[in-house]
GROMACS .gro file of C-alpha atoms in nm:
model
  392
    1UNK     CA    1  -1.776  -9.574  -6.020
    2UNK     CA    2  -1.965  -9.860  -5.826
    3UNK     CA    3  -2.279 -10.008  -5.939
    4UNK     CA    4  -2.440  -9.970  -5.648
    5UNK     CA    5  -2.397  -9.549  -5.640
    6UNK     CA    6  -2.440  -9.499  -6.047
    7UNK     CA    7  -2.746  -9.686  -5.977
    8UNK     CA    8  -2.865  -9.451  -5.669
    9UNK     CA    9  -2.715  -9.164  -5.862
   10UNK     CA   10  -2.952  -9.196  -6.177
   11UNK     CA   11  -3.234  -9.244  -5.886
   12UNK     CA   12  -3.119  -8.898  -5.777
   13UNK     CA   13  -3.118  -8.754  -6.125
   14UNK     CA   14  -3.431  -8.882  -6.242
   15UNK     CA   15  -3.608  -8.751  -5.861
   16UNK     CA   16  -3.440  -8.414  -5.898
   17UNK     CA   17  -3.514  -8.351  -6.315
   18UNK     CA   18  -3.915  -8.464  -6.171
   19UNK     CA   19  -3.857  -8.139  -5.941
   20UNK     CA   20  -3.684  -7.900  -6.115
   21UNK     CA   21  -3.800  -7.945  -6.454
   22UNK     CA   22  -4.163  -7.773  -6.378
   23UNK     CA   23  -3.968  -7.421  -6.417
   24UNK     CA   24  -3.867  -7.550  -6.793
   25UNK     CA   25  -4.181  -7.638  -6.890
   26UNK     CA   26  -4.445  -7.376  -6.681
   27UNK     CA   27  -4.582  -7.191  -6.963
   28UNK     CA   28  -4.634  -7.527  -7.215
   29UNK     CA   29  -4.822  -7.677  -6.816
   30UNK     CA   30  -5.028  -7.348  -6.814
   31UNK     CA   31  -5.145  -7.345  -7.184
   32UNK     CA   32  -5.218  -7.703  -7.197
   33UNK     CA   33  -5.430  -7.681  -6.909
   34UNK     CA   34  -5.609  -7.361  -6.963
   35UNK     CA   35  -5.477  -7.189  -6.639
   36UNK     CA   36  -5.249  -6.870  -6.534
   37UNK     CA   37  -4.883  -6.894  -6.502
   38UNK     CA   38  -4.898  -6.803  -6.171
   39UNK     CA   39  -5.139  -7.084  -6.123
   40UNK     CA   40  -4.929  -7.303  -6.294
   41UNK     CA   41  -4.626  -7.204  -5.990
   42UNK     CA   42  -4.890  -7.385  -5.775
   43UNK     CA   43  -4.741  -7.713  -5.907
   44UNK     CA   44  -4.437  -7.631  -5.735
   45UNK     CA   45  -4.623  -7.564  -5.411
   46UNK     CA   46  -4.784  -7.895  -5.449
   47UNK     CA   47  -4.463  -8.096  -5.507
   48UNK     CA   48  -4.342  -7.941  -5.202
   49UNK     CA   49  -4.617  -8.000  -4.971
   50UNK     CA   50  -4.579  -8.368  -5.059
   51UNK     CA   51  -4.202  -8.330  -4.949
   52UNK     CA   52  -4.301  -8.153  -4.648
   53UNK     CA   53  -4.528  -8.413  -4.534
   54UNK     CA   54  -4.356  -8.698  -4.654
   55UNK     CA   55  -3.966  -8.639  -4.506
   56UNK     CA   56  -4.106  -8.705  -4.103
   57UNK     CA   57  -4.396  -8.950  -4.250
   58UNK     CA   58  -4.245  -9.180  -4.483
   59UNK     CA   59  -3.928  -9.162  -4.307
   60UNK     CA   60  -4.061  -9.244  -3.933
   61UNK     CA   61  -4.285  -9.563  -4.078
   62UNK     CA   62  -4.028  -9.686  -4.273
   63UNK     CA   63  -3.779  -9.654  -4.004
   64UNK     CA   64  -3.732 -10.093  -3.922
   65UNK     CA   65  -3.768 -10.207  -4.356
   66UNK     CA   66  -3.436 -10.244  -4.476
   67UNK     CA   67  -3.270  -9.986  -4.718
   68UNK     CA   68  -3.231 -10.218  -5.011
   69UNK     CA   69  -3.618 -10.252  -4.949
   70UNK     CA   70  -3.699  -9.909  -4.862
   71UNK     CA   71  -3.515  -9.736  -5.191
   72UNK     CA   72  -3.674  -9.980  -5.418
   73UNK     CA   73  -4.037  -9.913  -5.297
   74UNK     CA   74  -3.927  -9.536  -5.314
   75UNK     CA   75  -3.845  -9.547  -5.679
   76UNK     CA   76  -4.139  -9.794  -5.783
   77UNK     CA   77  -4.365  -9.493  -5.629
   78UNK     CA   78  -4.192  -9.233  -5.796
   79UNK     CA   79  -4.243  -9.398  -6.160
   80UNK     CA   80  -4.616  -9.405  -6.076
   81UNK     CA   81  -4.676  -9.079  -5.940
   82UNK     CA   82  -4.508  -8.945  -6.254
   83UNK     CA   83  -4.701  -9.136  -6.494
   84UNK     CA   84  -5.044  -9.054  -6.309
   85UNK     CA   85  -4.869  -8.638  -6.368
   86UNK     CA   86  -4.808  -8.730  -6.764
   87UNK     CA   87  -5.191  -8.865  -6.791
   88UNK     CA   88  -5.354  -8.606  -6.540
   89UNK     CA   89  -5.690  -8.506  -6.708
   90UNK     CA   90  -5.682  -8.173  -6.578
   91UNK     CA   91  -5.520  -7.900  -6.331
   92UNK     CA   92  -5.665  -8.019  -6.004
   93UNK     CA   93  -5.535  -8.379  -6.087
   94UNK     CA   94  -5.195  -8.283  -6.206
   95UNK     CA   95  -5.177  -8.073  -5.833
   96UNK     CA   96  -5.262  -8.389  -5.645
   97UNK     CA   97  -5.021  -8.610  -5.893
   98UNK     CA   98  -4.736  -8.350  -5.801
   99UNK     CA   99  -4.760  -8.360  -5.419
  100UNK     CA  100  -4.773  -8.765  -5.449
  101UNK     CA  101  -4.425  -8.739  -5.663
  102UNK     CA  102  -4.291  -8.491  -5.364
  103UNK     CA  103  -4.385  -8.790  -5.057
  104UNK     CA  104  -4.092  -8.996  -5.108
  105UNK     CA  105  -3.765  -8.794  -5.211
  106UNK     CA  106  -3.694  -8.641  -4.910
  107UNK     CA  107  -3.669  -9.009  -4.761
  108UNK     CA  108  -3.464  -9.112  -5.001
  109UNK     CA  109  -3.208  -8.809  -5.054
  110UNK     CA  110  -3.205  -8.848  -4.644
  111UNK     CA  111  -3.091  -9.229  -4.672
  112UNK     CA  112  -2.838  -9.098  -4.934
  113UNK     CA  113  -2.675  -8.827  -4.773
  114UNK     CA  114  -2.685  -8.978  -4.379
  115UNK     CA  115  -2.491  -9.304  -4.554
  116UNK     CA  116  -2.240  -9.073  -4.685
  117UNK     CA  117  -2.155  -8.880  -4.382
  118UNK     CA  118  -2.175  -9.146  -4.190
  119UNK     CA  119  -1.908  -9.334  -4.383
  120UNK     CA  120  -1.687  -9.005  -4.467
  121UNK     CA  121  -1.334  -8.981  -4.308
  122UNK     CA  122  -1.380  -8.743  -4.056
  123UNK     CA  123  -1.355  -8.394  -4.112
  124UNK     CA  124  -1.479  -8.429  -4.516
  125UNK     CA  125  -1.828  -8.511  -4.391
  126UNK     CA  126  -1.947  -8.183  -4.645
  127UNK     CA  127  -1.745  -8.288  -4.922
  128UNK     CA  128  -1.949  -8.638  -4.876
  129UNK     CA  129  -2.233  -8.466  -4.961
  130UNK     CA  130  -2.137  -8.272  -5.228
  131UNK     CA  131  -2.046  -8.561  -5.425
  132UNK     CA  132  -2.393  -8.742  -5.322
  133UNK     CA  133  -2.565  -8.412  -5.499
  134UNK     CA  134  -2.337  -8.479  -5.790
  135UNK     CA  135  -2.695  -8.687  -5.935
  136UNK     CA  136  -2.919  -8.352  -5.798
  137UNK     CA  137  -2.660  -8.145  -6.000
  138UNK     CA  138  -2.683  -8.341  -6.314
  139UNK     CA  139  -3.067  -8.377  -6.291
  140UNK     CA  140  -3.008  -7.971  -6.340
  141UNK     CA  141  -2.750  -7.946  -6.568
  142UNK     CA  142  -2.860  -8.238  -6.750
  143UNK     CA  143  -3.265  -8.316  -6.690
  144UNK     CA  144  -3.381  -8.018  -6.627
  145UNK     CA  145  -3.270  -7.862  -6.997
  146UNK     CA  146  -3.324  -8.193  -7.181
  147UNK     CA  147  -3.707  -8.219  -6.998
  148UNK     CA  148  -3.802  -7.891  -7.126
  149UNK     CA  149  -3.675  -7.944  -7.472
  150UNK     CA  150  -3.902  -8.265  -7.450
  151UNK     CA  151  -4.222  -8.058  -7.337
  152UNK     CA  152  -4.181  -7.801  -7.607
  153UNK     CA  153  -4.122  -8.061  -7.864
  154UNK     CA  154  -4.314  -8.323  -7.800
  155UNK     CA  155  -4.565  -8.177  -7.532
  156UNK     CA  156  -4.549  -8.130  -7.149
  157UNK     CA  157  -4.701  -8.486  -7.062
  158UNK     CA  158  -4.392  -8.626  -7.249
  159UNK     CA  159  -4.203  -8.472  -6.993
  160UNK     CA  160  -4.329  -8.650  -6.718
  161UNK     CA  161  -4.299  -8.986  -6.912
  162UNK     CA  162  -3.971  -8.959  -7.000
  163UNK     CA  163  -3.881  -8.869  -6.597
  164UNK     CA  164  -4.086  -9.212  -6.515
  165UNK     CA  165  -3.907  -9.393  -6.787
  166UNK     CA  166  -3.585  -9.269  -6.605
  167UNK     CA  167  -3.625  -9.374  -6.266
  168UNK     CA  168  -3.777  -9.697  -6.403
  169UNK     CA  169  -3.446  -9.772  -6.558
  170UNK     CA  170  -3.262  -9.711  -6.224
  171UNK     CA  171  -3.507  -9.947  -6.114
  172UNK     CA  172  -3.340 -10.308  -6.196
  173UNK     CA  173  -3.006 -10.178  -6.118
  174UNK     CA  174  -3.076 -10.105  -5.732
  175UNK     CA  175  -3.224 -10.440  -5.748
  176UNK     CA  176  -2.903 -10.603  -5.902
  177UNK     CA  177  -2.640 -10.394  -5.731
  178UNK     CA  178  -2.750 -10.202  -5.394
  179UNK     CA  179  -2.640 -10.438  -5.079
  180UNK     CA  180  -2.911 -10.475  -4.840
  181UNK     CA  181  -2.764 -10.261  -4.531
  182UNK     CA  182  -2.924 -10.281  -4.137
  183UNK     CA  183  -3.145 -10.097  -4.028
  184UNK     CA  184  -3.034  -9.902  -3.727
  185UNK     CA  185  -3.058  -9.973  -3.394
  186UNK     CA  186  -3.336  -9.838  -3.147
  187UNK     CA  187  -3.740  -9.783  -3.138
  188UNK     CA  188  -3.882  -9.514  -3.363
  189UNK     CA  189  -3.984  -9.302  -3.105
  190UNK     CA  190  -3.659  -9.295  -2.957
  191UNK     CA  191  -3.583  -9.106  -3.319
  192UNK     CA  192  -3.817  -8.897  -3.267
  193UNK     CA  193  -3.692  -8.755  -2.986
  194UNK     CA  194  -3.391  -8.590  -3.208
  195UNK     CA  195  -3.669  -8.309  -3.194
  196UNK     CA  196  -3.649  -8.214  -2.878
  197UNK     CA  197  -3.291  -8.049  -2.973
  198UNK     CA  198  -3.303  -7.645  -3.054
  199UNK     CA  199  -3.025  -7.698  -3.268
  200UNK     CA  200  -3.199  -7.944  -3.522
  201UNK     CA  201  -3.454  -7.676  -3.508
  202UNK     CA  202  -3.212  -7.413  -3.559
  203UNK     CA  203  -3.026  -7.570  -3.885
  204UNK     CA  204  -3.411  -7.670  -4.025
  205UNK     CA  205  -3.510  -7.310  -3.979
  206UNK     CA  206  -3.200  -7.202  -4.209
  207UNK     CA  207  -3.248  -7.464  -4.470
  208UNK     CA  208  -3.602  -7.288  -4.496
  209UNK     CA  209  -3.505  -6.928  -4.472
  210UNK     CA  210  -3.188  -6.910  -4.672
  211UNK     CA  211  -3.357  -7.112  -4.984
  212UNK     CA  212  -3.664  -6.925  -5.056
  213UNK     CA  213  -3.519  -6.621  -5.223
  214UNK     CA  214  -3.324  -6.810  -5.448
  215UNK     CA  215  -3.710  -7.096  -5.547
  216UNK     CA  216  -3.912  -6.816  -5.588
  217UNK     CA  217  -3.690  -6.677  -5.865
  218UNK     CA  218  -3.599  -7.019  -6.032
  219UNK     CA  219  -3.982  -7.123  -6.025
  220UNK     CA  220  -4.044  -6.828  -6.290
  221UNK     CA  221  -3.704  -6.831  -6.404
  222UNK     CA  222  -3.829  -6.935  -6.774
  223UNK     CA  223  -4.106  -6.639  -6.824
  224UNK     CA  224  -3.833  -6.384  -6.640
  225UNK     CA  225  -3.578  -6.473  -6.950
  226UNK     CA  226  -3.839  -6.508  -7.189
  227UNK     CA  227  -4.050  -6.198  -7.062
  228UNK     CA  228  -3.828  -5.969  -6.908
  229UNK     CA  229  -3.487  -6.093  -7.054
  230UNK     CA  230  -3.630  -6.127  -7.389
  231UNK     CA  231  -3.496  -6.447  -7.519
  232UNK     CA  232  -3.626  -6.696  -7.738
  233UNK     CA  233  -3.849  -6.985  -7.571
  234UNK     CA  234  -3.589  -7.191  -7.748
  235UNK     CA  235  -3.314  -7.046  -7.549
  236UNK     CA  236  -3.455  -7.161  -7.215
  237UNK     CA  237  -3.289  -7.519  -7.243
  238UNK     CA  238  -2.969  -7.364  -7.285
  239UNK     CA  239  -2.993  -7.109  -7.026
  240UNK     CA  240  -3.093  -7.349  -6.745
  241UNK     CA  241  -2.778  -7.584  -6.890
  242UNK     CA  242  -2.599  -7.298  -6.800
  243UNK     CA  243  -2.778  -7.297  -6.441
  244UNK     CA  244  -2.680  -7.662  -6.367
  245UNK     CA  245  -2.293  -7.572  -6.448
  246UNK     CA  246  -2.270  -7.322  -6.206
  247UNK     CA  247  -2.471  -7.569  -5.955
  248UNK     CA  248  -2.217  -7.841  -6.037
  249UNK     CA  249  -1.920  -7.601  -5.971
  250UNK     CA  250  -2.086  -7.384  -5.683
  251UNK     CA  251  -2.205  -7.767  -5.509
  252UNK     CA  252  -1.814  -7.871  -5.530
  253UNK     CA  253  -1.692  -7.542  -5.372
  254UNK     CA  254  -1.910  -7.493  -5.144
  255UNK     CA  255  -1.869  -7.862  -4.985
  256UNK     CA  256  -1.520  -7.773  -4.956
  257UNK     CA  257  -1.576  -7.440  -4.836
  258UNK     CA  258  -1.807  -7.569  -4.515
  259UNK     CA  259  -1.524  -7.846  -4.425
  260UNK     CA  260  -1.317  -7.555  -4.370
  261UNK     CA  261  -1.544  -7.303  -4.200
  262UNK     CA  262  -1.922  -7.408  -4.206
  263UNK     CA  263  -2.100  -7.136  -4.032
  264UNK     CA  264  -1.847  -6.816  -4.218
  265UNK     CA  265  -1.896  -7.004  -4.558
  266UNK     CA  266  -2.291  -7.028  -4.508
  267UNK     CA  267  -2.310  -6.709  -4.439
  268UNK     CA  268  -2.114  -6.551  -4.683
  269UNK     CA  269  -2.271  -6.719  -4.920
  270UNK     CA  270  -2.594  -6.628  -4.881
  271UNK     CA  271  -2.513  -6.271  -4.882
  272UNK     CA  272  -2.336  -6.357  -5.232
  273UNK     CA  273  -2.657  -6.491  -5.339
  274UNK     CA  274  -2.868  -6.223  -5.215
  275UNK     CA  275  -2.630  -5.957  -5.398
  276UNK     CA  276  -2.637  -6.182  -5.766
  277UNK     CA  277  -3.057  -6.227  -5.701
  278UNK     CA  278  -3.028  -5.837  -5.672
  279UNK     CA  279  -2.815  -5.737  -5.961
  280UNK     CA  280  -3.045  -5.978  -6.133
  281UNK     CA  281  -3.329  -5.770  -6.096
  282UNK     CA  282  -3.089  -5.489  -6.194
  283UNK     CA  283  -2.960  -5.592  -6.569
  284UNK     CA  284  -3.144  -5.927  -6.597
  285UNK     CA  285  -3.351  -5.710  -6.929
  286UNK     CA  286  -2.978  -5.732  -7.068
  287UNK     CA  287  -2.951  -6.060  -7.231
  288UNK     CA  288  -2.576  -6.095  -7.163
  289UNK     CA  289  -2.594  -5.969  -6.820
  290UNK     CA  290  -2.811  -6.239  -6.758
  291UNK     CA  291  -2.689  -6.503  -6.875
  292UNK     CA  292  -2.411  -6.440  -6.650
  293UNK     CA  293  -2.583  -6.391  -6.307
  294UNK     CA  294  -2.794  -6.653  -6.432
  295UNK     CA  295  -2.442  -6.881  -6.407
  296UNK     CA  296  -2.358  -6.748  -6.091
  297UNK     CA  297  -2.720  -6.799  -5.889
  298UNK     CA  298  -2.661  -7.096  -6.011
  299UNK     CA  299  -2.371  -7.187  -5.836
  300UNK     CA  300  -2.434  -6.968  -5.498
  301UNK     CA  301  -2.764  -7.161  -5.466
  302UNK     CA  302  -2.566  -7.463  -5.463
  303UNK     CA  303  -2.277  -7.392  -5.237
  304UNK     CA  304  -2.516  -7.325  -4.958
  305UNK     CA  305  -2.649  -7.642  -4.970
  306UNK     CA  306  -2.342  -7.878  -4.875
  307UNK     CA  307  -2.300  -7.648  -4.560
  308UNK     CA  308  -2.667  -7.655  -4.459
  309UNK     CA  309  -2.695  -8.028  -4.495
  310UNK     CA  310  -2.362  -8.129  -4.266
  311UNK     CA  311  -2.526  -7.870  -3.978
  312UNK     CA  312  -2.808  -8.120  -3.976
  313UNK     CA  313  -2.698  -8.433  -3.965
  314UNK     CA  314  -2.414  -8.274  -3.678
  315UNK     CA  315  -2.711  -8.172  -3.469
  316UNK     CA  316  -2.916  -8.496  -3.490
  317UNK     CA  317  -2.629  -8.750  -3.400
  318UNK     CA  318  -2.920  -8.999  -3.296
  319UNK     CA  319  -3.149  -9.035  -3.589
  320UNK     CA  320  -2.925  -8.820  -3.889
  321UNK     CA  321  -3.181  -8.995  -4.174
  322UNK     CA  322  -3.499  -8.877  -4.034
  323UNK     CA  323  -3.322  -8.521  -3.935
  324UNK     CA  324  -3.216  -8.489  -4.320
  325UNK     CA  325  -3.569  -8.610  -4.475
  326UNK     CA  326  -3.693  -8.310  -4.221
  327UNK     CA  327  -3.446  -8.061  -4.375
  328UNK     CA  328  -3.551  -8.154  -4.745
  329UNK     CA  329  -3.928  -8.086  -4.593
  330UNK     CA  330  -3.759  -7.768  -4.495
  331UNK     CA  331  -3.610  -7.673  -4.808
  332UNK     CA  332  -3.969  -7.773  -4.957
  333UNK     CA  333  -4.136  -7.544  -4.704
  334UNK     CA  334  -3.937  -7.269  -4.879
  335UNK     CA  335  -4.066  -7.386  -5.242
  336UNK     CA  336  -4.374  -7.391  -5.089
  337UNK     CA  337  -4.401  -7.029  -5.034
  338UNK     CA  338  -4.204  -6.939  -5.360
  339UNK     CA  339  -4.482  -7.065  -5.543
  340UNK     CA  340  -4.692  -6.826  -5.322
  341UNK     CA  341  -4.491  -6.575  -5.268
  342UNK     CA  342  -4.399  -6.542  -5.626
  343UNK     CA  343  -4.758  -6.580  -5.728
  344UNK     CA  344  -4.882  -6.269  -5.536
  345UNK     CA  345  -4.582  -6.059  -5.669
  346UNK     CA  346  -4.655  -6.155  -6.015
  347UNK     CA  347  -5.053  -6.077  -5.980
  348UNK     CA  348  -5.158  -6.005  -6.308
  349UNK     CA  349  -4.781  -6.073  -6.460
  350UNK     CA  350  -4.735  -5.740  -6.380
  351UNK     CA  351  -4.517  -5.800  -6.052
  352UNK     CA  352  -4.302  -6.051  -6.278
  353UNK     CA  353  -3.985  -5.813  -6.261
  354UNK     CA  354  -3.984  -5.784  -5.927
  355UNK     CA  355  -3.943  -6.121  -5.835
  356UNK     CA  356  -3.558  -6.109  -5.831
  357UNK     CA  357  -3.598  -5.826  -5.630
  358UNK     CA  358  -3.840  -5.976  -5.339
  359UNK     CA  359  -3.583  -6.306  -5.354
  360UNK     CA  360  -3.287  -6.085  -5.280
  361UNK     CA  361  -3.418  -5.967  -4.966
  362UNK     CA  362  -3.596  -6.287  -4.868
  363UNK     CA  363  -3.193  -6.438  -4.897
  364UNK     CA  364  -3.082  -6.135  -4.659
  365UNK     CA  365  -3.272  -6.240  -4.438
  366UNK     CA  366  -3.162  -6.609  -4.463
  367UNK     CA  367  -2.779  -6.459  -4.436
  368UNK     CA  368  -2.876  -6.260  -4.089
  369UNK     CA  369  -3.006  -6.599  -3.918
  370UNK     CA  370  -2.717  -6.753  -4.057
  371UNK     CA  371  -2.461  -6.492  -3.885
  372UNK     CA  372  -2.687  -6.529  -3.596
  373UNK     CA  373  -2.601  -6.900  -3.593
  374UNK     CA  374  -2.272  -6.860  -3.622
  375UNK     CA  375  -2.226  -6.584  -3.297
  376UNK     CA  376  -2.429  -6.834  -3.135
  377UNK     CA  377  -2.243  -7.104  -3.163
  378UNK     CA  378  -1.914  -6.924  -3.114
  379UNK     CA  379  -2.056  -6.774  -2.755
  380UNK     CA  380  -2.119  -7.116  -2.660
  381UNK     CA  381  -1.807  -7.233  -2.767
  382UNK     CA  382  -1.666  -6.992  -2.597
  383UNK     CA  383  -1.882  -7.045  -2.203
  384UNK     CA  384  -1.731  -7.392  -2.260
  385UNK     CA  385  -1.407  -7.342  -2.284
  386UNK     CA  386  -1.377  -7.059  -1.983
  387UNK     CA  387  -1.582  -7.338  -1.777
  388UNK     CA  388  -1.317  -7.614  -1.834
  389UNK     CA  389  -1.081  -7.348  -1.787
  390UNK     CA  390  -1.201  -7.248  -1.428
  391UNK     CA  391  -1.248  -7.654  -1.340
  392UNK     CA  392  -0.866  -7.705  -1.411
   0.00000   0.00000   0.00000
């Protein structure tokens, strides 16, 4: 592997275990701070607002520096907004702490996936992608497990440290290895005008639809084994391990999947994931059985994503990087309403069972405007080819 991408890779990780690891650590974030569980899913929220805002923001002003630049000053914010989370004083701190970590990832996963489709041989644009989330994947099946063993060990703060410390170690190696690539050509607002097409619009609206089933349940995934599946708080490493496998193996299929047939693959899959998010609700009191579908929501979660993210950047031909950091705001507007969503269902902690449940038929719904999508898109396939038909 190049320099250059292990370097933006461990960026990757270190950004994704900052995002993911919350759901490892929720309960250890609630004690320590005197607050609810379900208040402590308002983190989530937070981080996600700060994605939300910052994908169009950061992205648009940043638009002229240089990427070499642009990913540096990315990371260097990162590190600090995770060390002001590790020394928050209290709960309203730590919210605003979390929504500063959340401003600058979607910029930088956008400048990370646009480059690889952009350089893919044509017709392996998802598979391009998929490897990209090969760092998101590992921040999972790696960060995510080792970040909550940290906060039960050593504290929740130390979490947030270590993720820093991560990033920070990236750090010198962009410096040293990244080449310093143009910016593109053309005045910001001409990007901006990439909004003006329905189907950006369209493929944002599915990022956000089809992902919020599938946040809301991993947001309270660690009190829904520990609670409701009855393991051990110790088991919760080990059982989101087994998570980011079947993300690893579920992003790799479903990148190959979507080169073949985006819009069938999308769709299917989301009705895959809707039916595991169901039968978890079903047996997930069995430990066994849900270990399992915890495996395979894992991976369907995942496959979706390869899929979604080529639709975007093949609707927004003119300004792909600010299109992508919108679609990561998208998938953080779902995370945003997980943490709400899943906070009203849970109430009192009474609701928690049901949140597999409510995410299956959120993900349903994500699968219909998917199949939508796809009829649309093979109508107007279809009006083009009987007009070039009658012009001949």
């Amino acid at each position: 592997m190049r320099p250059a991408v292990f370097s933006l890779m461990l960026v990757v990780f270190s950004l994704t275990t900052g995002e993911f690891v919350i759901a490892g650590i929720l309960p250890e974030v609630a004690a320590g701070l005197n607050v609810s569980v379900s208040s402590a899913g308002m983190l989530v929220t937070a981080y996600a607002i700060g994605m939300i805002v910052g994908g169009p923001m950061v992205t648009v002003s940043t638009a002229r520096v240089g990427r070499k630049r642009l990913v540096v000053g990315l990371v260097l914010f990162a590190v600090l907004a995770n060390l002001g989370s590790a020394i928050a004083p209290n709960y309203a701190v730590l919210l605003v702490m979390r929504g500063a970590a959340g401003l600058v990832v979607a910029t930088f996963f956008a400048v990370a996936i646009a480059t690889a489709v952009s350089t893919a041989v044509p017709g392996r644009e998802a598979a391009a992608v998929a490897r990209v989330a090969l760092g998101m994947n590992l921040g999972i099946v790696l960060g995510t497990p080792i970040g909550a063993v940290i906060g039960q060990s050593l504290g929740w703060r130390a979490t947030f440290v270590a993720v820093a410390l991560c990033a920070a170690v990236a750090l010198p190696l962009v410096i040293r290895f990244m080449p310093d690539l143009p910016v593109a050509d053309g005045s910001v607002f001409g990007e901006l005008r990439v909004f003006g097409d329905r189907g950006v619009w369209w493929a944002i609206g599915l990022t956000a639809l089809g992902n919020i089933g599938v946040v809301t349940v991993f947001t309270f995934i660690t009190p829904l084994l520990t609670e409701v599946g009855g393991f051990a708080a110790s088991a919760v490493p080990v059982l989101l391990l087994v998570y980011g496998v079947g993300a690893v193996v579920g992003n790799q299929a479903g990148g190959w999947l979507a080169d073949r047939a985006l819009f069938p693959s999308v769709t299917g899959l989301l009705a895959a994931l809707a039916g595991a998010l169901f039968l978890f609700w079903l047996v997930g009191g069995n430990q066994i059985c849900a270990a399992i579908t915890t495996f395979v929501i894992g991976a369907l979660a995942f496959a979706i994503i390869p899929g979604m993210q080529t639709r975007v950047v093949a609707a927004a031909v003119a300004a792909p990087t600010l299109a992508v950091a919108v679609n990561a705001s998208g998938f953080q507007l779902a995370a945003a309403f997980a943490g709400r969503v899943g906070g009203g269902v849970i109430g009192d902690g009474s609701g928690l069972r049901l949140i597999p449940l409510v995410g299956a038929v959120l993900t349903v719904a994500g699968s219909a405007l998917a199949a939508y999508l796809w009829w649309r898109e093979r109508s107007t396939a279809s009006e083009r080819t009987r007009a070039v038909a009658e012009n001949r």
